[in-house]
Structures are given as C-alpha cells and as structure tokens.
Short mmCIF file of N, CA and C in Angstrom, two decimals:
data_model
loop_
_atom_site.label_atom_id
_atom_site.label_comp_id
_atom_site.label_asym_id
_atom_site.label_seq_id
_atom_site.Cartn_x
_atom_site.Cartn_y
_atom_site.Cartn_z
N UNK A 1 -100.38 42.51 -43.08
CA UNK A 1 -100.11 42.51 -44.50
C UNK A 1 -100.72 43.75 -45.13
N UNK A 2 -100.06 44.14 -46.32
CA UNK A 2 -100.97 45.26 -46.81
C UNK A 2 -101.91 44.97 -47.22
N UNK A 3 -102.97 46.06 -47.33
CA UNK A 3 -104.44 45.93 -48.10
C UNK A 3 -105.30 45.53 -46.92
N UNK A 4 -104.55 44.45 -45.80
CA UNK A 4 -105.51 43.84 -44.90
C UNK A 4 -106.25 44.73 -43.98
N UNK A 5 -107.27 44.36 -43.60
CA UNK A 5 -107.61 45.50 -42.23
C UNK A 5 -107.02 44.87 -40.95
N UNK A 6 -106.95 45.83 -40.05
CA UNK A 6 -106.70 45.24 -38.27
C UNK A 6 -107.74 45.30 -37.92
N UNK A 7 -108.07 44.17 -37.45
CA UNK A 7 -109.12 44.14 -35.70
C UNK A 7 -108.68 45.31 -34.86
N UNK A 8 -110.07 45.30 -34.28
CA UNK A 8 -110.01 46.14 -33.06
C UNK A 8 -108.97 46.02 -32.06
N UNK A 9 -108.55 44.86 -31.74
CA UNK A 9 -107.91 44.24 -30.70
C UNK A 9 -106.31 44.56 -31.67
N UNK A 10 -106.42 44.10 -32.72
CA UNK A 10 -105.12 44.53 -33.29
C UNK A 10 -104.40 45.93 -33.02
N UNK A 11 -105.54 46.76 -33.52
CA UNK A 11 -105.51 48.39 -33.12
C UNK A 11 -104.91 48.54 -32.30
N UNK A 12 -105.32 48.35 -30.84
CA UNK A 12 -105.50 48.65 -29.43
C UNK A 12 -103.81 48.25 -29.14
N UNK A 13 -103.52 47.04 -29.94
CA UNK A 13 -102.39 46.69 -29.52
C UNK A 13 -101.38 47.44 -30.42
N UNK A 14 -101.32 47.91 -31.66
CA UNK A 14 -100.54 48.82 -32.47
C UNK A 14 -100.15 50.50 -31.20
N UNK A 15 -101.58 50.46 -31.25
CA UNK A 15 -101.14 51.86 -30.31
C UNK A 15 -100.54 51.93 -29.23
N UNK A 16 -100.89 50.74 -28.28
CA UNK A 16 -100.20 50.74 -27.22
C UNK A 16 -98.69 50.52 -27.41
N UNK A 17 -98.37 49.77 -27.94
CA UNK A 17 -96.92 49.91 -28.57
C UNK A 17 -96.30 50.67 -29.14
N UNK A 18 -97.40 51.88 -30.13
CA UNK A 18 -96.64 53.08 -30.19
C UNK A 18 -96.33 54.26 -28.78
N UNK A 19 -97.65 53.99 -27.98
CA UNK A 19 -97.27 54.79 -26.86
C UNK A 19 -96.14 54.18 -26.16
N UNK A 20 -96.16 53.20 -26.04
CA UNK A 20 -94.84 52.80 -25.23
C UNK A 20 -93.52 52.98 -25.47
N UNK A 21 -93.11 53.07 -27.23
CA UNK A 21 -92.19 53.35 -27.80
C UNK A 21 -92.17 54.90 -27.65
N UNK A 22 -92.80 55.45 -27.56
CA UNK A 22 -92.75 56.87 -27.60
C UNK A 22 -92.51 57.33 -25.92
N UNK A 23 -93.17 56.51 -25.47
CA UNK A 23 -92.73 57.17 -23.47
C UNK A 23 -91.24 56.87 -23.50
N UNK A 24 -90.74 55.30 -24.12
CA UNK A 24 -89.34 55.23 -23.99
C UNK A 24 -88.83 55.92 -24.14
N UNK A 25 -88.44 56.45 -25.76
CA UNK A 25 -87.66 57.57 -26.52
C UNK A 25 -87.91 58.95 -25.48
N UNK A 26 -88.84 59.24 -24.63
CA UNK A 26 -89.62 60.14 -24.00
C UNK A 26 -88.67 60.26 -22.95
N UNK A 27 -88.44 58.84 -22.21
CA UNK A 27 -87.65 59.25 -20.67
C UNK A 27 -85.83 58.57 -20.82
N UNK A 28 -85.81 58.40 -22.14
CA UNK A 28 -84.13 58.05 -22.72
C UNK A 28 -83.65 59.41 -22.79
N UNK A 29 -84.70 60.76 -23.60
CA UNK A 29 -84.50 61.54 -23.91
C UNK A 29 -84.33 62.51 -22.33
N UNK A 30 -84.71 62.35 -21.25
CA UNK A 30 -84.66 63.14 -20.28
C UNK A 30 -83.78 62.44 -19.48
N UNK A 31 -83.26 61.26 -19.69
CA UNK A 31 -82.10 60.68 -18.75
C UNK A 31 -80.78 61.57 -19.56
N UNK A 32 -80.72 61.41 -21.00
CA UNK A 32 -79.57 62.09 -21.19
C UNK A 32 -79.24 63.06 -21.01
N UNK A 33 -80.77 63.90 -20.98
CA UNK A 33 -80.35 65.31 -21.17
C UNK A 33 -79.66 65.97 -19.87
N UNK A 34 -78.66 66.88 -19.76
CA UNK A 34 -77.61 67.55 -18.96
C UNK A 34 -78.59 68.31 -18.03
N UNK A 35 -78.63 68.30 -16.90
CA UNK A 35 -79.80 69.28 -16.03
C UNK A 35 -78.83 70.38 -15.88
N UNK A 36 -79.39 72.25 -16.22
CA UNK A 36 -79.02 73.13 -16.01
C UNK A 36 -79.36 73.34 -14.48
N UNK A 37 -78.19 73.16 -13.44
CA UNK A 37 -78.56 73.28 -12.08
C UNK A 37 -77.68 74.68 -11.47
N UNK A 38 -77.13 75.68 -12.60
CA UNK A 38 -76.72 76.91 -12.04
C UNK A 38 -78.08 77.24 -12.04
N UNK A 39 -79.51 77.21 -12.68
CA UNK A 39 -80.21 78.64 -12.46
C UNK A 39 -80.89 78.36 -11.34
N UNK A 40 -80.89 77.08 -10.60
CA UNK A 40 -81.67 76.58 -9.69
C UNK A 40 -81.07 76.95 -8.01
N UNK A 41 -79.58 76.87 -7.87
CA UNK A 41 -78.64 76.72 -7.16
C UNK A 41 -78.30 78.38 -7.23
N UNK A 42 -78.82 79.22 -6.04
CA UNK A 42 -77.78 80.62 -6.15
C UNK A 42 -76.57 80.61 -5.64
N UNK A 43 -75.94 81.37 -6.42
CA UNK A 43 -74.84 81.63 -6.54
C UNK A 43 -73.76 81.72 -5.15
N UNK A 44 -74.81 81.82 -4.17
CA UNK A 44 -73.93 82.53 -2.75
C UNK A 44 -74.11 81.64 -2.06
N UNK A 45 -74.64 80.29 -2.05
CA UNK A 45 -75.38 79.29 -1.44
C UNK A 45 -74.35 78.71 -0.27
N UNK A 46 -72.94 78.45 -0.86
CA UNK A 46 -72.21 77.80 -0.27
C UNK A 46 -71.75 78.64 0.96
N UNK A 47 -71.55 80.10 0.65
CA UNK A 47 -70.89 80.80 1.71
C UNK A 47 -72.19 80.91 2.80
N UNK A 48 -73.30 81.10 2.39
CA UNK A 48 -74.55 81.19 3.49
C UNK A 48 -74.34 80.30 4.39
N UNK A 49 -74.18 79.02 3.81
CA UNK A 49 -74.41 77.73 4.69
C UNK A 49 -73.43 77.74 5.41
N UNK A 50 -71.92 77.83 4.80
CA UNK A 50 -70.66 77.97 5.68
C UNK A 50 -70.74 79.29 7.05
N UNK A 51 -71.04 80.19 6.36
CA UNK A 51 -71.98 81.12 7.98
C UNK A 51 -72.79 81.15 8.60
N UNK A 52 -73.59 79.84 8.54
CA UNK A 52 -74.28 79.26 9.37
C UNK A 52 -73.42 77.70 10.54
N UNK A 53 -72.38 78.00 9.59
CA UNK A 53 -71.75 76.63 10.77
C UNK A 53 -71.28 77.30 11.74
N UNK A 54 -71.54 76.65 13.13
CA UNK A 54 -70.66 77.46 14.20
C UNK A 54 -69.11 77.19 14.38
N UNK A 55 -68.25 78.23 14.98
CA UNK A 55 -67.21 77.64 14.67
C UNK A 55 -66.40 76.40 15.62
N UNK A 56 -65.23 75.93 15.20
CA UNK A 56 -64.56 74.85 16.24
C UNK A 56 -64.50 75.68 17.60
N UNK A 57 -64.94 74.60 18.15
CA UNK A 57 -64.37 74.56 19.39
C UNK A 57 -62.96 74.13 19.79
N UNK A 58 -62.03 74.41 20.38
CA UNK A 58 -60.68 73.46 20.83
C UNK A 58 -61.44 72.54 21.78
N UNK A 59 -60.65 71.18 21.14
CA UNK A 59 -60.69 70.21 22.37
C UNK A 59 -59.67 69.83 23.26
N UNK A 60 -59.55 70.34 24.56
CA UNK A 60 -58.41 69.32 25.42
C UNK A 60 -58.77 68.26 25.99
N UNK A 61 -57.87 67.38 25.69
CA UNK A 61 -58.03 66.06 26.01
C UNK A 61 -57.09 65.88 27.37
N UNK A 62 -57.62 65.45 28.41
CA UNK A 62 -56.77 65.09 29.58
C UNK A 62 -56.21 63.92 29.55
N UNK A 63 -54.85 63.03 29.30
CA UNK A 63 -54.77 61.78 29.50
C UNK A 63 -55.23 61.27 31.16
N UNK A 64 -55.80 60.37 30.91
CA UNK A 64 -55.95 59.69 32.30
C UNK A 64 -55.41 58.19 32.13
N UNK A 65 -55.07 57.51 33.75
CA UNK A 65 -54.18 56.30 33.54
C UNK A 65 -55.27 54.84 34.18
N UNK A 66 -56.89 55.17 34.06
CA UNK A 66 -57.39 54.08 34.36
C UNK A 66 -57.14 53.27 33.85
N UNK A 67 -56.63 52.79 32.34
CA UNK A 67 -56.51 51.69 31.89
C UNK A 67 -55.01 51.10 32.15
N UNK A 68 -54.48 51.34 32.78
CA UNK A 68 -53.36 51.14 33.42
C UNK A 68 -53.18 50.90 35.14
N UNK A 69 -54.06 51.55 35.38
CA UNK A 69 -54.00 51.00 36.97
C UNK A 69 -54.81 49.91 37.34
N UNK A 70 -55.97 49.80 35.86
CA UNK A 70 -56.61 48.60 35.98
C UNK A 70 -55.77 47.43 35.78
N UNK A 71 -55.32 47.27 34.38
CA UNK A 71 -54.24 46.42 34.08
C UNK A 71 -53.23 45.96 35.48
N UNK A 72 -52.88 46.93 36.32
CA UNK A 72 -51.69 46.56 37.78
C UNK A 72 -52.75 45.75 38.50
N UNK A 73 -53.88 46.51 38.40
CA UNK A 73 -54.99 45.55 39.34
C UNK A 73 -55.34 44.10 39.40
N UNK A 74 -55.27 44.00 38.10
CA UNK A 74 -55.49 42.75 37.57
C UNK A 74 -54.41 41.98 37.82
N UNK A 75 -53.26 42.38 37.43
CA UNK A 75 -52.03 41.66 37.33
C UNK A 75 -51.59 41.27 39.13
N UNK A 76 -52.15 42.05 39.82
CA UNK A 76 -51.90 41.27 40.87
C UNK A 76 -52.46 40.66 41.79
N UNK A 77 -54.08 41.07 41.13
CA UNK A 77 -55.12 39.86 41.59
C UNK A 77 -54.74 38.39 40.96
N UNK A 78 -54.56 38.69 39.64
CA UNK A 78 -54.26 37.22 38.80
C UNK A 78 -52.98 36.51 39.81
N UNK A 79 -51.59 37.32 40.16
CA UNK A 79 -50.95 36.85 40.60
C UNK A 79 -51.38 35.42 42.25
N UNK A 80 -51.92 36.92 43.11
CA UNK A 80 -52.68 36.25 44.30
C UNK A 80 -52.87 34.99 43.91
N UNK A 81 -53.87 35.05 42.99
CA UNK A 81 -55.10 33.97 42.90
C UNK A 81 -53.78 32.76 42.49
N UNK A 82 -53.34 32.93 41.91
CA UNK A 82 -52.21 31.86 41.35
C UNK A 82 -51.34 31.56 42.00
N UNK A 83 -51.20 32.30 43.48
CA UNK A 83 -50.44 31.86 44.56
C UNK A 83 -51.42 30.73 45.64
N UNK A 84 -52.42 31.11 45.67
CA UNK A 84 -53.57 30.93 46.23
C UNK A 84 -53.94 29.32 45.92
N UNK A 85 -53.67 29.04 44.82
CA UNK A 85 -54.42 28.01 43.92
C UNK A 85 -52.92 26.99 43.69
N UNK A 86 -51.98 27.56 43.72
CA UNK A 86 -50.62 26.55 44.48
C UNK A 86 -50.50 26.11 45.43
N UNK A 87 -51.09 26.26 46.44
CA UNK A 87 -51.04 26.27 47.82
C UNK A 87 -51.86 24.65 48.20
N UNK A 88 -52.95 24.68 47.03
CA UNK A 88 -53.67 23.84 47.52
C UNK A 88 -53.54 23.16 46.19
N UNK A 89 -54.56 21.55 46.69
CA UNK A 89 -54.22 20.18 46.06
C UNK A 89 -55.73 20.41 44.88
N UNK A 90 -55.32 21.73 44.37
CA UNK A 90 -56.93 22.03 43.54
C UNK A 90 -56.58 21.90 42.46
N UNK A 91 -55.08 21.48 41.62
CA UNK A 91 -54.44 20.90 40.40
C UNK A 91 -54.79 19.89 40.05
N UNK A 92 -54.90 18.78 40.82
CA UNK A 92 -55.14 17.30 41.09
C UNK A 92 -56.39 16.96 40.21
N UNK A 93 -57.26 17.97 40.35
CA UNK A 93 -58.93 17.61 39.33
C UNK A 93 -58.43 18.33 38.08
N UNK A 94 -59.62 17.53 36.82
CA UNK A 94 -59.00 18.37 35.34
C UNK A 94 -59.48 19.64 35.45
N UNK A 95 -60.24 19.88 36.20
CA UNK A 95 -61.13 21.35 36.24
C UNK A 95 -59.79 22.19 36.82
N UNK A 96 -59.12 21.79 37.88
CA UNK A 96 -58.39 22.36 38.58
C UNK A 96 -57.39 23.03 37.82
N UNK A 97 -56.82 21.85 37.00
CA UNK A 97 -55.82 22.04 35.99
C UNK A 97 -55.91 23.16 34.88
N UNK A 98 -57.26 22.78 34.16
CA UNK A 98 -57.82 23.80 33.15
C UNK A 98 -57.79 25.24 33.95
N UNK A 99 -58.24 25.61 35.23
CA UNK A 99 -58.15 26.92 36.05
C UNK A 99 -56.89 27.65 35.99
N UNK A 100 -56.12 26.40 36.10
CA UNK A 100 -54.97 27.10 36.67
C UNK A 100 -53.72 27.37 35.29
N UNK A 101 -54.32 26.55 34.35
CA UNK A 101 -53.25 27.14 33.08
C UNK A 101 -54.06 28.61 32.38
N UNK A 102 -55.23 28.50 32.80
CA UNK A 102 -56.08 29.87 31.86
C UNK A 102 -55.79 30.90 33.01
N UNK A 103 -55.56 30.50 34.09
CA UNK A 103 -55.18 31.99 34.94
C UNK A 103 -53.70 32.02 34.45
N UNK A 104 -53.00 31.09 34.39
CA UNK A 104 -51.52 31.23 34.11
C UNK A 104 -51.01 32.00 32.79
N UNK A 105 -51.94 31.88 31.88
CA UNK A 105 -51.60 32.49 30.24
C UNK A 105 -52.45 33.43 30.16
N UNK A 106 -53.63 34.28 31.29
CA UNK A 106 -53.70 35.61 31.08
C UNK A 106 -52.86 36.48 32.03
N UNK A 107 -52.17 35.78 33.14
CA UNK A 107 -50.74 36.37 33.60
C UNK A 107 -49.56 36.59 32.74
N UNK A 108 -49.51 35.67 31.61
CA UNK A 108 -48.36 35.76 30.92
C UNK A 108 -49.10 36.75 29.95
N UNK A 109 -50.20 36.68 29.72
CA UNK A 109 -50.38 37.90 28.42
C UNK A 109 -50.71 39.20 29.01
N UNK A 110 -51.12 39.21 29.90
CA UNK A 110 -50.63 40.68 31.17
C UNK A 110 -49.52 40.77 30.68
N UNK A 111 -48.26 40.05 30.73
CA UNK A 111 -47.00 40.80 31.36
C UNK A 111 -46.63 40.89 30.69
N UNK A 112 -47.18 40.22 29.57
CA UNK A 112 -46.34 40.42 28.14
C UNK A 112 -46.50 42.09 27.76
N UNK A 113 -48.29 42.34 27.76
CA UNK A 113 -48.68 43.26 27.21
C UNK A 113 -47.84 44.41 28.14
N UNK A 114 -47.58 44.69 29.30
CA UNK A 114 -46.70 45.40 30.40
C UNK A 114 -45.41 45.34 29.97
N UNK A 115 -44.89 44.35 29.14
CA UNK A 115 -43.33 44.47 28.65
C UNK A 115 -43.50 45.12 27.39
N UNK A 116 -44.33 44.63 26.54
CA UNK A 116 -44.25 45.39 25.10
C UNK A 116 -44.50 46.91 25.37
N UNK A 117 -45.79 47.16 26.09
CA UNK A 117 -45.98 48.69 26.34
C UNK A 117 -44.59 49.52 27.25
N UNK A 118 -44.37 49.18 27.89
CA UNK A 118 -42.70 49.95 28.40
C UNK A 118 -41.29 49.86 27.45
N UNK A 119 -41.66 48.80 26.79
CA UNK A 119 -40.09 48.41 26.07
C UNK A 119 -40.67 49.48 24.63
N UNK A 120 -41.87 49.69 24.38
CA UNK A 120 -41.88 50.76 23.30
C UNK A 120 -41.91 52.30 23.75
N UNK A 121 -42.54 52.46 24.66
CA UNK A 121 -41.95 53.89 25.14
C UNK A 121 -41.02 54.40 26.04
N UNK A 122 -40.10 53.30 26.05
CA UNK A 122 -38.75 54.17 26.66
C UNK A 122 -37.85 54.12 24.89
#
C-alpha cells in the first residue's frame, strides 16, 4: 500500500522479482535477436572444405549367383528329404505329419519364388 514501509523480507522479494523480470526480458531479447553469422563464417569456407574431400572413386560391382545356387541347393535337398520321408510310415505320428507339410510349403514357396523370379525376367 502506499505510505506503507516493506520488510526486509518484502524487499528481498521485490528485487528478486525485479531481477528475474529483467533476466527474462534479458534472454527473450537475445532469443529474438537475428545472429550476424556472415562475419563469423569466411567467405571461402565452403570451397576449402569441398577441396578437402577426396574424390569418387568408381565402383564395380560384380554380380555373383550365390544366392541362387543356394536357393537350387535347397530346392533339392528339400525335394530329397520329401522323397525320403514318403518312403517311410513317418506320416502316421502328428510330429510326422507337422514335418512333412512344413517341408512341403517351403518346397512350394521355393518354387514359387523360382517361378516368379524367371517369369519376371524373361
């Protein structure tokens, strides 16, 4: 109120609140402000660094056909085994059964994948 005095403690707390209001306005004022970063940044900076990169190399790439002779590999181990596993009375158990349809449908998704890959590049 006017006329009144502040306590000490009042004080302490007036000021600190003016300092605080004043650091605000303080670092509002340096967030907005635009940083001049030509005088900092020379001018030639970019081309230095770019003549410091070494240049390309060419890369040749060799195709190779491991993932394809693996794939034949497979496809006619899977086959074997599925000739192998006909032969005998190893259907008869559920285990047997479960073996022999999961070897059977990664034969069919072999051959599938062997038909889609030829039927797109011819």
């Amino acid at each position: 109120m006017p006329g009144e005095e502040l306590t000490p403690e009042e004080m302490d707390a007036l000021v600190r609140k003016m300092e605080e209001r004043a650091l605000d306005e303080r670092i509002v004022r340096e967030l907005e402000r635009v940083p001049e970063i030509s005088a900092t940044i020379p001018s030639d900076f970019a081309a230095r660094v770019a003549a410091q990169v070494p240049a390309r190399r060419e890369i040749t790439v060799t195709p190779t056909h491991y993932g394809r002779t693996a794939i034949w590999i497979s496809f006619g181990v899977l086959f074997v085994a599925l000739v192998a596993l006909s032969t005998y009375s190893f259907v008869a158990s559920t285990i047997g059964a479960a073996v022999e349809t999961f070897l059977c449908v990664q034969f069919l998704a072999i051959a599938v994948w062997i038909g889609v890959r030829r039927w797109r590049a011819s």
